[in-house]
PDB file of C-alpha atoms in Angstrom:
ATOM      1  CA  MET I   1      60.331  98.557  98.542  1.00 73.00           C
ATOM      2  CA  PRO I   2      59.421 100.393  95.296  1.00 80.00           C
ATOM      3  CA  VAL I   3      61.262  98.992  92.283  1.00 80.00           C
ATOM      4  CA  SER I   4      62.366 102.485  91.234  1.00 82.00           C
ATOM      5  CA  LEU I   5      64.017 103.068  94.617  1.00 88.00           C
ATOM      6  CA  ALA I   6      65.756  99.671  94.453  1.00 86.00           C
ATOM      7  CA  TYR I   7      66.983 100.479  90.932  1.00 87.00           C
ATOM      8  CA  LEU I   8      68.453 103.831  91.980  1.00 90.00           C
ATOM      9  CA  THR I   9      70.020 102.253  95.070  1.00 92.00           C
ATOM     10  CA  ILE I  10      71.808  99.646  92.922  1.00 90.00           C
ATOM     11  CA  ILE I  11      73.206 102.373  90.665  1.00 90.00           C
ATOM     12  CA  LEU I  12      74.424 104.314  93.707  1.00 93.00           C
ATOM     13  CA  ILE I  13      76.030 101.243  95.332  1.00 94.00           C
ATOM     14  CA  TRP I  14      77.722 100.012  92.151  1.00 89.00           C
ATOM     15  CA  SER I  15      78.946 103.509  91.276  1.00 92.00           C
ATOM     16  CA  THR I  16      80.545 104.021  94.684  1.00 94.00           C
ATOM     17  CA  THR I  17      81.937 100.501  95.179  1.00 94.00           C
ATOM     18  CA  PRO I  18      85.179 101.020  93.148  1.00 92.00           C
ATOM     19  CA  LEU I  19      86.050 104.182  95.086  1.00 93.00           C
ATOM     20  CA  ALA I  20      85.215 102.450  98.376  1.00 95.00           C
ATOM     21  CA  ILE I  21      87.562  99.594  97.429  1.00 94.00           C
ATOM     22  CA  ARG I  22      90.417 102.051  96.892  1.00 91.00           C
ATOM     23  CA  TRP I  23      89.705 103.809 100.190  1.00 93.00           C
ATOM     24  CA  SER I  24      89.395 100.514 102.062  1.00 93.00           C
ATOM     25  CA  THR I  25      93.018  99.622 101.257  1.00 89.00           C
ATOM     26  CA  GLU I  26      94.435 102.915 102.571  1.00 85.00           C
ATOM     27  CA  GLY I  27      96.279 102.149 105.781  1.00 83.00           C
ATOM     28  CA  ALA I  28      95.488  98.435 105.500  1.00 86.00           C
ATOM     29  CA  GLY I  29      96.747  95.607 103.301  1.00 88.00           C
ATOM     30  CA  PHE I  30      94.568  94.631 100.356  1.00 92.00           C
ATOM     31  CA  ALA I  31      94.173  91.071 101.704  1.00 94.00           C
ATOM     32  CA  PHE I  32      93.078  92.295 105.158  1.00 95.00           C
ATOM     33  CA  SER I  33      90.544  94.688 103.602  1.00 95.00           C
ATOM     34  CA  ALA I  34      89.062  91.985 101.402  1.00 95.00           C
ATOM     35  CA  LEU I  35      88.867  89.475 104.276  1.00 96.00           C
ATOM     36  CA  ALA I  36      87.233  92.013 106.602  1.00 95.00           C
ATOM     37  CA  ARG I  37      84.675  92.910 103.953  1.00 95.00           C
ATOM     38  CA  MET I  38      83.710  89.289 103.324  1.00 95.00           C
ATOM     39  CA  LEU I  39      83.488  88.508 107.031  1.00 95.00           C
ATOM     40  CA  ILE I  40      81.153  91.468 107.607  1.00 96.00           C
ATOM     41  CA  GLY I  41      79.120  90.466 104.572  1.00 94.00           C
ATOM     42  CA  ALA I  42      78.733  86.878 105.793  1.00 94.00           C
ATOM     43  CA  LEU I  43      77.615  88.032 109.256  1.00 95.00           C
ATOM     44  CA  VAL I  44      75.086  90.494 107.812  1.00 94.00           C
ATOM     45  CA  ALA I  45      73.725  87.901 105.372  1.00 94.00           C
ATOM     46  CA  ALA I  46      73.405  85.342 108.184  1.00 95.00           C
ATOM     47  CA  ALA I  47      71.511  87.867 110.305  1.00 95.00           C
ATOM     48  CA  ILE I  48      69.093  88.675 107.485  1.00 92.00           C
ATOM     49  CA  LEU I  49      68.531  84.981 106.760  1.00 93.00           C
ATOM     50  CA  GLY I  50      67.798  84.369 110.436  1.00 93.00           C
ATOM     51  CA  VAL I  51      65.461  87.332 110.899  1.00 93.00           C
ATOM     52  CA  GLY I  52      63.677  86.632 107.633  1.00 90.00           C
ATOM     53  CA  ARG I  53      63.533  82.896 108.372  1.00 90.00           C
ATOM     54  CA  ILE I  54      64.955  82.158 104.936  1.00 90.00           C
ATOM     55  CA  GLY I  55      66.190  78.606 104.625  1.00 90.00           C
ATOM     56  CA  LEU I  56      69.631  77.630 103.378  1.00 92.00           C
ATOM     57  CA  PRO I  57      69.141  74.832 100.811  1.00 92.00           C
ATOM     58  CA  LEU I  58      71.785  72.107 100.905  1.00 92.00           C
ATOM     59  CA  HIS I  59      70.759  69.947  97.970  1.00 93.00           C
ATOM     60  CA  ALA I  60      73.294  69.050  95.264  1.00 93.00           C
ATOM     61  CA  ARG I  61      72.601  71.964  92.920  1.00 92.00           C
ATOM     62  CA  ALA I  62      72.688  74.457  95.771  1.00 92.00           C
ATOM     63  CA  ARG I  63      76.041  73.117  96.989  1.00 94.00           C
ATOM     64  CA  ARG I  64      77.459  73.370  93.464  1.00 94.00           C
ATOM     65  CA  ALA I  65      76.185  76.934  93.205  1.00 91.00           C
ATOM     66  CA  TYR I  66      77.799  77.873  96.538  1.00 94.00           C
ATOM     67  CA  LEU I  67      81.087  76.319  95.435  1.00 95.00           C
ATOM     68  CA  VAL I  68      81.144  78.028  92.033  1.00 92.00           C
ATOM     69  CA  GLY I  69      79.955  81.314  93.510  1.00 90.00           C
ATOM     70  CA  GLY I  70      82.497  81.201  96.330  1.00 93.00           C
ATOM     71  CA  LEU I  71      85.454  80.345  94.098  1.00 95.00           C
ATOM     72  CA  GLY I  72      84.399  83.010  91.639  1.00 92.00           C
ATOM     73  CA  LEU I  73      83.930  85.578  94.395  1.00 92.00           C
ATOM     74  CA  PHE I  74      87.416  84.892  95.730  1.00 96.00           C
ATOM     75  CA  GLY I  75      89.049  85.218  92.326  1.00 95.00           C
ATOM     76  CA  ILE I  76      87.142  88.381  91.456  1.00 93.00           C
ATOM     77  CA  MET I  77      87.738  90.198  94.730  1.00 94.00           C
ATOM     78  CA  ALA I  78      91.325  89.095  95.317  1.00 95.00           C
ATOM     79  CA  LEU I  79      92.362  90.365  91.880  1.00 95.00           C
ATOM     80  CA  THR I  80      90.226  93.506  92.101  1.00 94.00           C
ATOM     81  CA  TYR I  81      91.583  94.507  95.511  1.00 95.00           C
ATOM     82  CA  TRP I  82      95.147  93.863  94.369  1.00 94.00           C
ATOM     83  CA  GLY I  83      94.715  95.764  91.116  1.00 92.00           C
ATOM     84  CA  ALA I  84      92.796  98.648  92.709  1.00 90.00           C
ATOM     85  CA  ARG I  85      96.020  99.902  94.269  1.00 87.00           C
ATOM     86  CA  TYR I  86      97.323 100.844  90.816  1.00 88.00           C
ATOM     87  CA  VAL I  87      94.164 101.679  88.824  1.00 86.00           C
ATOM     88  CA  SER I  88      91.740 104.570  89.313  1.00 85.00           C
ATOM     89  CA  SER I  89      88.335 103.769  90.778  1.00 86.00           C
ATOM     90  CA  GLY I  90      86.492 105.022  87.691  1.00 84.00           C
ATOM     91  CA  LEU I  91      88.494 102.747  85.439  1.00 84.00           C
ATOM     92  CA  ILE I  92      87.694  99.759  87.681  1.00 88.00           C
ATOM     93  CA  SER I  93      84.006 100.339  86.943  1.00 85.00           C
ATOM     94  CA  VAL I  94      84.711 100.746  83.222  1.00 84.00           C
ATOM     95  CA  MET I  95      86.596  97.442  83.153  1.00 84.00           C
ATOM     96  CA  PHE I  96      83.682  95.627  84.809  1.00 85.00           C
ATOM     97  CA  GLY I  97      81.401  97.227  82.245  1.00 79.00           C
ATOM     98  CA  LEU I  98      82.929  94.695  79.858  1.00 79.00           C
ATOM     99  CA  SER I  99      81.210  91.860  81.748  1.00 77.00           C
ATOM    100  CA  PRO I 100      78.084  91.633  79.513  1.00 75.00           C
ATOM    101  CA  LEU I 101      80.264  91.484  76.401  1.00 76.00           C
ATOM    102  CA  MET I 102      82.514  88.773  77.833  1.00 78.00           C
ATOM    103  CA  ALA I 103      79.584  86.820  79.286  1.00 75.00           C
ATOM    104  CA  GLY I 104      77.935  86.793  75.863  1.00 75.00           C
ATOM    105  CA  LEU I 105      81.024  85.229  74.306  1.00 75.00           C
ATOM    106  CA  LEU I 106      81.346  82.629  77.058  1.00 77.00           C
ATOM    107  CA  ALA I 107      77.639  81.737  76.908  1.00 73.00           C
ATOM    108  CA  ALA I 108      77.899  81.188  73.146  1.00 74.00           C
ATOM    109  CA  CYS I 109      80.965  78.970  73.556  1.00 73.00           C
ATOM    110  CA  TRP I 110      80.023  77.138  76.758  1.00 69.00           C
ATOM    111  CA  LEU I 111      76.231  76.929  76.721  1.00 64.00           C
ATOM    112  CA  GLY I 112      75.794  76.832  72.965  1.00 66.00           C
ATOM    113  CA  GLU I 113      73.537  79.893  73.015  1.00 60.00           C
ATOM    114  CA  ARG I 114      72.849  81.383  69.608  1.00 63.00           C
ATOM    115  CA  SER I 115      72.900  84.906  70.962  1.00 61.00           C
ATOM    116  CA  LEU I 116      76.173  85.993  69.363  1.00 64.00           C
ATOM    117  CA  THR I 117      74.550  87.780  66.424  1.00 72.00           C
ATOM    118  CA  PRO I 118      76.522  90.047  64.047  1.00 76.00           C
ATOM    119  CA  THR I 119      75.249  93.056  66.003  1.00 76.00           C
ATOM    120  CA  ARG I 120      76.425  91.645  69.326  1.00 71.00           C
ATOM    121  CA  LEU I 121      79.732  90.608  67.809  1.00 75.00           C
ATOM    122  CA  GLY I 122      80.177  94.159  66.536  1.00 79.00           C
ATOM    123  CA  GLY I 123      79.468  95.516  70.009  1.00 75.00           C
ATOM    124  CA  THR I 124      82.041  93.126  71.481  1.00 73.00           C
ATOM    125  CA  LEU I 125      84.653  94.278  68.962  1.00 79.00           C
ATOM    126  CA  LEU I 126      83.950  97.923  69.814  1.00 80.00           C
ATOM    127  CA  GLY I 127      84.454  97.110  73.496  1.00 76.00           C
ATOM    128  CA  ALA I 128      87.713  95.330  72.696  1.00 76.00           C
ATOM    129  CA  GLY I 129      88.848  98.406  70.759  1.00 81.00           C
ATOM    130  CA  GLY I 130      88.123 100.623  73.746  1.00 78.00           C
ATOM    131  CA  LEU I 131      90.067  98.271  75.999  1.00 74.00           C
ATOM    132  CA  ALA I 132      93.011  98.378  73.582  1.00 75.00           C
ATOM    133  CA  LEU I 133      92.985 102.193  73.686  1.00 73.00           C
ATOM    134  CA  ILE I 134      93.204 102.159  77.469  1.00 73.00           C
ATOM    135  CA  PHE I 135      96.126  99.717  77.394  1.00 69.00           C
ATOM    136  CA  MET I 136      98.018 101.628  74.681  1.00 69.00           C
ATOM    137  CA  PRO I 137     100.958 103.920  75.537  1.00 61.00           C
ATOM    138  CA  ASP I 138      99.840 107.361  76.771  1.00 58.00           C
ATOM    139  CA  GLY I 139      96.677 105.726  78.116  1.00 54.00           C
ATOM    140  CA  THR I 140      96.379 104.595  81.723  1.00 52.00           C
ATOM    141  CA  ALA I 141      98.832 101.738  81.559  1.00 50.00           C
ATOM    142  CA  ASN I 142     101.919 103.856  82.097  1.00 52.00           C
ATOM    143  CA  GLY I 143     104.354 101.773  84.137  1.00 56.00           C
ATOM    144  CA  ALA I 144     104.583  98.154  85.135  1.00 61.00           C
ATOM    145  CA  ASN I 145     102.281  98.503  88.157  1.00 80.00           C
ATOM    146  CA  ALA I 146      99.472 100.162  86.195  1.00 80.00           C
ATOM    147  CA  THR I 147      99.679  97.548  83.458  1.00 82.00           C
ATOM    148  CA  ALA I 148      99.689  94.713  86.015  1.00 87.00           C
ATOM    149  CA  GLY I 149      96.699  96.282  87.756  1.00 88.00           C
ATOM    150  CA  LEU I 150      94.713  96.449  84.514  1.00 87.00           C
ATOM    151  CA  VAL I 151      95.610  92.846  83.651  1.00 90.00           C
ATOM    152  CA  ALA I 152      94.471  91.723  87.124  1.00 93.00           C
ATOM    153  CA  LEU I 153      91.160  93.539  86.635  1.00 91.00           C
ATOM    154  CA  LEU I 154      90.704  92.045  83.181  1.00 90.00           C
ATOM    155  CA  VAL I 155      91.179  88.544  84.617  1.00 94.00           C
ATOM    156  CA  ALA I 156      88.708  89.434  87.397  1.00 93.00           C
ATOM    157  CA  VAL I 157      86.145  90.444  84.767  1.00 89.00           C
ATOM    158  CA  PHE I 158      86.702  87.136  82.972  1.00 90.00           C
ATOM    159  CA  ILE I 159      86.189  85.191  86.221  1.00 92.00           C
ATOM    160  CA  SER I 160      83.051  87.227  86.960  1.00 86.00           C
ATOM    161  CA  SER I 161      81.586  86.463  83.529  1.00 84.00           C
ATOM    162  CA  ALA I 162      82.576  82.777  83.719  1.00 87.00           C
ATOM    163  CA  SER I 163      80.986  82.467  87.173  1.00 86.00           C
ATOM    164  CA  LEU I 164      77.704  83.918  85.910  1.00 79.00           C
ATOM    165  CA  VAL I 165      77.626  81.505  82.970  1.00 81.00           C
ATOM    166  CA  ALA I 166      78.524  78.568  85.241  1.00 85.00           C
ATOM    167  CA  LEU I 167      75.758  79.464  87.703  1.00 83.00           C
ATOM    168  CA  LYS I 168      73.310  79.698  84.830  1.00 78.00           C
ATOM    169  CA  ARG I 169      74.382  76.242  83.713  1.00 82.00           C
ATOM    170  CA  ILE I 170      73.848  74.840  87.219  1.00 87.00           C
ATOM    171  CA  GLY I 171      70.352  76.362  87.300  1.00 82.00           C
ATOM    172  CA  ASP I 172      69.946  76.456  91.081  1.00 83.00           C
ATOM    173  CA  ASP I 173      66.655  78.003  92.251  1.00 83.00           C
ATOM    174  CA  SER I 174      67.699  78.754  95.837  1.00 85.00           C
ATOM    175  CA  PRO I 175      66.831  82.178  97.305  1.00 87.00           C
ATOM    176  CA  PRO I 176      69.368  84.769  96.063  1.00 84.00           C
ATOM    177  CA  LEU I 177      70.351  85.733  99.604  1.00 88.00           C
ATOM    178  CA  ALA I 178      71.030  82.083 100.428  1.00 90.00           C
ATOM    179  CA  THR I 179      73.283  81.807  97.368  1.00 88.00           C
ATOM    180  CA  THR I 180      75.061  84.992  98.424  1.00 88.00           C
ATOM    181  CA  PHE I 181      75.610  83.674 101.957  1.00 93.00           C
ATOM    182  CA  GLY I 182      76.755  80.256 100.732  1.00 93.00           C
ATOM    183  CA  SER I 183      79.231  81.860  98.344  1.00 92.00           C
ATOM    184  CA  LEU I 184      80.585  84.106 101.097  1.00 93.00           C
ATOM    185  CA  VAL I 185      81.067  81.138 103.447  1.00 95.00           C
ATOM    186  CA  VAL I 186      82.949  79.174 100.772  1.00 96.00           C
ATOM    187  CA  SER I 187      85.179  82.158  99.967  1.00 95.00           C
ATOM    188  CA  LEU I 188      86.056  83.095 103.560  1.00 96.00           C
ATOM    189  CA  PRO I 189      88.730  80.384 104.152  1.00 96.00           C
ATOM    190  CA  LEU I 190      90.380  81.357 100.859  1.00 97.00           C
ATOM    191  CA  PHE I 191      90.493  85.004 101.871  1.00 97.00           C
ATOM    192  CA  GLY I 192      91.946  83.896 105.201  1.00 96.00           C
ATOM    193  CA  LEU I 193      94.708  81.999 103.398  1.00 96.00           C
ATOM    194  CA  LEU I 194      95.360  85.031 101.191  1.00 96.00           C
ATOM    195  CA  TRP I 195      95.694  87.208 104.280  1.00 96.00           C
ATOM    196  CA  LEU I 196      98.153  84.722 105.796  1.00 95.00           C
ATOM    197  CA  ALA I 197     100.159  84.638 102.561  1.00 94.00           C
ATOM    198  CA  ASP I 198     100.245  88.436 102.600  1.00 91.00           C
ATOM    199  CA  GLY I 199     101.923  88.390 106.013  1.00 89.00           C
ATOM    200  CA  ALA I 200      98.848  88.213 108.273  1.00 87.00           C
ATOM    201  CA  ALA I 201      99.455  91.835 109.212  1.00 82.00           C
ATOM    202  CA  LEU I 202      96.913  93.699 111.294  1.00 86.00           C
ATOM    203  CA  PRO I 203      96.921  97.490 110.855  1.00 85.00           C
ATOM    204  CA  ALA I 204      98.225  99.249 113.948  1.00 81.00           C
ATOM    205  CA  THR I 205      95.626 101.968 113.464  1.00 85.00           C
ATOM    206  CA  LEU I 206      92.768 101.867 111.014  1.00 88.00           C
ATOM    207  CA  PRO I 207      91.922 105.285 109.521  1.00 89.00           C
ATOM    208  CA  SER I 208      88.272 106.205 109.948  1.00 92.00           C
ATOM    209  CA  ARG I 209      87.745 106.480 106.190  1.00 93.00           C
ATOM    210  CA  THR I 210      89.240 103.020 105.677  1.00 93.00           C
ATOM    211  CA  ALA I 211      87.065 101.466 108.395  1.00 94.00           C
ATOM    212  CA  ALA I 212      83.968 103.172 107.007  1.00 95.00           C
ATOM    213  CA  ALA I 213      84.766 101.943 103.475  1.00 95.00           C
ATOM    214  CA  ILE I 214      85.250  98.326 104.648  1.00 95.00           C
ATOM    215  CA  SER I 215      81.966  98.413 106.584  1.00 95.00           C
ATOM    216  CA  TYR I 216      80.125  99.991 103.650  1.00 96.00           C
ATOM    217  CA  LEU I 217      81.415  97.332 101.258  1.00 95.00           C
ATOM    218  CA  GLY I 218      80.618  94.495 103.666  1.00 94.00           C
ATOM    219  CA  ILE I 219      77.023  95.620 104.229  1.00 93.00           C
ATOM    220  CA  PHE I 220      76.006  97.282 100.985  1.00 93.00           C
ATOM    221  CA  GLY I 221      78.503  96.027  98.400  1.00 89.00           C
ATOM    222  CA  SER I 222      78.420  92.360  99.412  1.00 86.00           C
ATOM    223  CA  VAL I 223      74.838  91.821 100.591  1.00 89.00           C
ATOM    224  CA  ILE I 224      72.286  94.585 100.003  1.00 89.00           C
ATOM    225  CA  GLY I 225      73.487  95.423  96.497  1.00 85.00           C
ATOM    226  CA  PHE I 226      73.166  91.822  95.315  1.00 78.00           C
ATOM    227  CA  ALA I 227      69.812  91.295  97.028  1.00 79.00           C
ATOM    228  CA  LEU I 228      68.366  94.436  95.406  1.00 83.00           C
ATOM    229  CA  TYR I 229      69.810  93.434  92.029  1.00 79.00           C
ATOM    230  CA  TYR I 230      68.002  90.085  92.101  1.00 72.00           C
ATOM    231  CA  TYR I 231      64.844  91.893  93.238  1.00 77.00           C
ATOM    232  CA  VAL I 232      65.026  94.308  90.295  1.00 78.00           C
ATOM    233  CA  ILE I 233      65.656  91.461  87.825  1.00 69.00           C
ATOM    234  CA  LYS I 234      62.356  89.872  88.892  1.00 67.00           C
ATOM    235  CA  HIS I 235      60.345  93.083  88.414  1.00 71.00           C
ATOM    236  CA  LEU I 236      61.914  94.896  85.443  1.00 69.00           C
ATOM    237  CA  GLU I 237      62.509  93.947  81.839  1.00 60.00           C
ATOM    238  CA  ALA I 238      66.071  93.135  80.817  1.00 54.00           C
ATOM    239  CA  SER I 239      66.452  96.332  78.764  1.00 53.00           C
ATOM    240  CA  LYS I 240      66.087  98.538  81.838  1.00 65.00           C
ATOM    241  CA  VAL I 241      68.336  96.356  83.985  1.00 67.00           C
ATOM    242  CA  ALA I 242      71.022  96.463  81.268  1.00 63.00           C
ATOM    243  CA  LEU I 243      71.129 100.265  81.528  1.00 70.00           C
ATOM    244  CA  ILE I 244      72.852  99.882  84.905  1.00 79.00           C
ATOM    245  CA  THR I 245      76.070  98.745  83.179  1.00 74.00           C
ATOM    246  CA  LEU I 246      76.035 101.960  81.128  1.00 75.00           C
ATOM    247  CA  ILE I 247      75.269 104.380  83.955  1.00 82.00           C
ATOM    248  CA  THR I 248      77.615 103.118  86.674  1.00 86.00           C
ATOM    249  CA  PRO I 249      80.963 103.520  84.796  1.00 85.00           C
ATOM    250  CA  VAL I 250      80.154 107.143  83.966  1.00 84.00           C
ATOM    251  CA  MET I 251      79.122 107.932  87.533  1.00 88.00           C
ATOM    252  CA  ALA I 252      82.169 106.113  88.940  1.00 88.00           C
ATOM    253  CA  LEU I 253      84.494 108.174  86.715  1.00 86.00           C
ATOM    254  CA  VAL I 254      82.857 111.407  87.873  1.00 87.00           C
ATOM    255  CA  LEU I 255      82.918 110.404  91.556  1.00 90.00           C
ATOM    256  CA  GLY I 256      86.568 109.361  91.349  1.00 88.00           C
ATOM    257  CA  HIS I 257      87.453 112.693  89.771  1.00 86.00           C
ATOM    258  CA  LEU I 258      85.474 114.791  92.267  1.00 89.00           C
ATOM    259  CA  LEU I 259      86.111 112.865  95.501  1.00 89.00           C
ATOM    260  CA  ASN I 260      89.533 111.307  94.893  1.00 88.00           C
ATOM    261  CA  ARG I 261      91.085 113.777  92.428  1.00 84.00           C
ATOM    262  CA  GLU I 262      91.597 111.084  89.810  1.00 82.00           C
ATOM    263  CA  GLU I 263      92.678 112.371  86.418  1.00 78.00           C
ATOM    264  CA  ILE I 264      90.716 111.329  83.342  1.00 75.00           C
ATOM    265  CA  GLY I 265      92.903 111.595  80.248  1.00 75.00           C
ATOM    266  CA  ALA I 266      91.609 112.026  76.707  1.00 78.00           C
ATOM    267  CA  GLN I 267      92.707 108.524  75.709  1.00 76.00           C
ATOM    268  CA  VAL I 268      90.961 106.957  78.697  1.00 76.00           C
ATOM    269  CA  MET I 269      87.808 108.895  77.864  1.00 80.00           C
ATOM    270  CA  ALA I 270      87.978 107.721  74.252  1.00 82.00           C
ATOM    271  CA  GLY I 271      88.476 104.111  75.339  1.00 78.00           C
ATOM    272  CA  THR I 272      85.610 104.419  77.829  1.00 79.00           C
ATOM    273  CA  GLY I 273      83.402 105.873  75.117  1.00 82.00           C
ATOM    274  CA  LEU I 274      84.146 102.922  72.811  1.00 81.00           C
ATOM    275  CA  ILE I 275      83.366 100.413  75.577  1.00 80.00           C
ATOM    276  CA  LEU I 276      80.048 102.140  76.356  1.00 80.00           C
ATOM    277  CA  LEU I 277      79.208 102.313  72.648  1.00 82.00           C
ATOM    278  CA  GLY I 278      79.997  98.607  72.405  1.00 78.00           C
ATOM    279  CA  LEU I 279      77.560  97.935  75.258  1.00 74.00           C
ATOM    280  CA  ILE I 280      74.861  99.987  73.528  1.00 78.00           C
ATOM    281  CA  VAL I 281      75.319  98.080  70.267  1.00 79.00           C
ATOM    282  CA  HIS I 282      75.566  94.729  72.088  1.00 67.00           C
ATOM    283  CA  GLU I 283      72.259  95.295  73.877  1.00 67.00           C
ATOM    284  CA  SER I 284      70.488  97.069  70.996  1.00 70.00           C
ATOM    285  CA  THR I 285      68.330  94.020  70.241  1.00 63.00           C
ATOM    286  CA  THR I 286      67.167  94.019  73.866  1.00 59.00           C
ATOM    287  CA  TRP I 287      66.196  97.682  73.776  1.00 54.00           C
ATOM    288  CA  ARG I 288      64.581  97.603  70.314  1.00 54.00           C
ATOM    289  CA  PRO I 289      61.121  96.545  71.580  1.00 51.00           C
ATOM    290  CA  VAL I 290      61.186  99.368  74.138  1.00 48.00           C
ATOM    291  CA  LEU I 291      62.081 101.931  71.466  1.00 45.00           C
ATOM    292  CA  GLY I 292      59.312 100.542  69.246  1.00 51.00           C
ATOM    293  CA  ARG I 293      56.749 101.034  71.999  1.00 49.00           C
ATOM    294  CA  LEU I 294      57.963 104.586  72.561  1.00 42.00           C
ATOM    295  CA  ARG I 295      57.620 105.399  68.868  1.00 49.00           C
ATOM    296  CA  GLY I 296      54.129 103.888  68.845  1.00 51.00           C
ATOM    297  CA  ALA I 297      53.134 106.006  71.845  1.00 47.00           C
ATOM    298  CA  ARG I 298      54.323 109.176  70.085  1.00 50.00           C
ATOM    299  CA  GLY I 299      52.358 108.265  66.975  1.00 49.00           C
TER     300      GLY I 299
END
């Protein structure tokens, strides 16, 4: 597959995932939707592993990676699905746009990386300012449910960033699809327990849009999106990969507005703008060599 096509496919999948999550909970409990998605994802990943004859490593580092990945996946998705009932799909994508900023802080604290330069710290502070704007009165957090939804998403972002740093610390070199499958298998019993705690209700009738959203998330959101992401990482420089976190929140906001009639207030737009600006500043050192080459080509 051409790298450019994989890159565009990732942007499309990640931009549509938040809206698909909201649609997947319509007419079905959030716990059922999450469990169904993970079950479909595990079956699809197993099929691809079998057809591609990709082994599933079971050495110590691989097992630790599956455990960390599975626990992280459960925390991220359980909180995201719960919070998505009260937060617009576009804002879900904006919140997860904070992941690089939070991961940078955790890597500096946990791994001792000296990557938290003044520029990156400034970008992190800009992102925090944008988040504060969104949480302020007259922003999105109007009402207890909306505030609780945003808090749940913020915790999910923290778990996502912590999981990435923990996996980096483990340093497992298993095939990405094997890590994805192992993480899904570890998370499935936890999602089953969550579904039982939520009443173990099965929807009497599943709306076609809900069923389509669950299937889409299970196949593309849980398996293909991650596989393509790892593929792109191997073939593109970090500066181009980092652009994905800037493009997807904007596209998700537009899609939510056009397809789900979600309102985008001025304060939310201002907060989103600050978060995106923070990402630009945070990653400016990564993009500087690319800009230098472009200037040299013009000269």
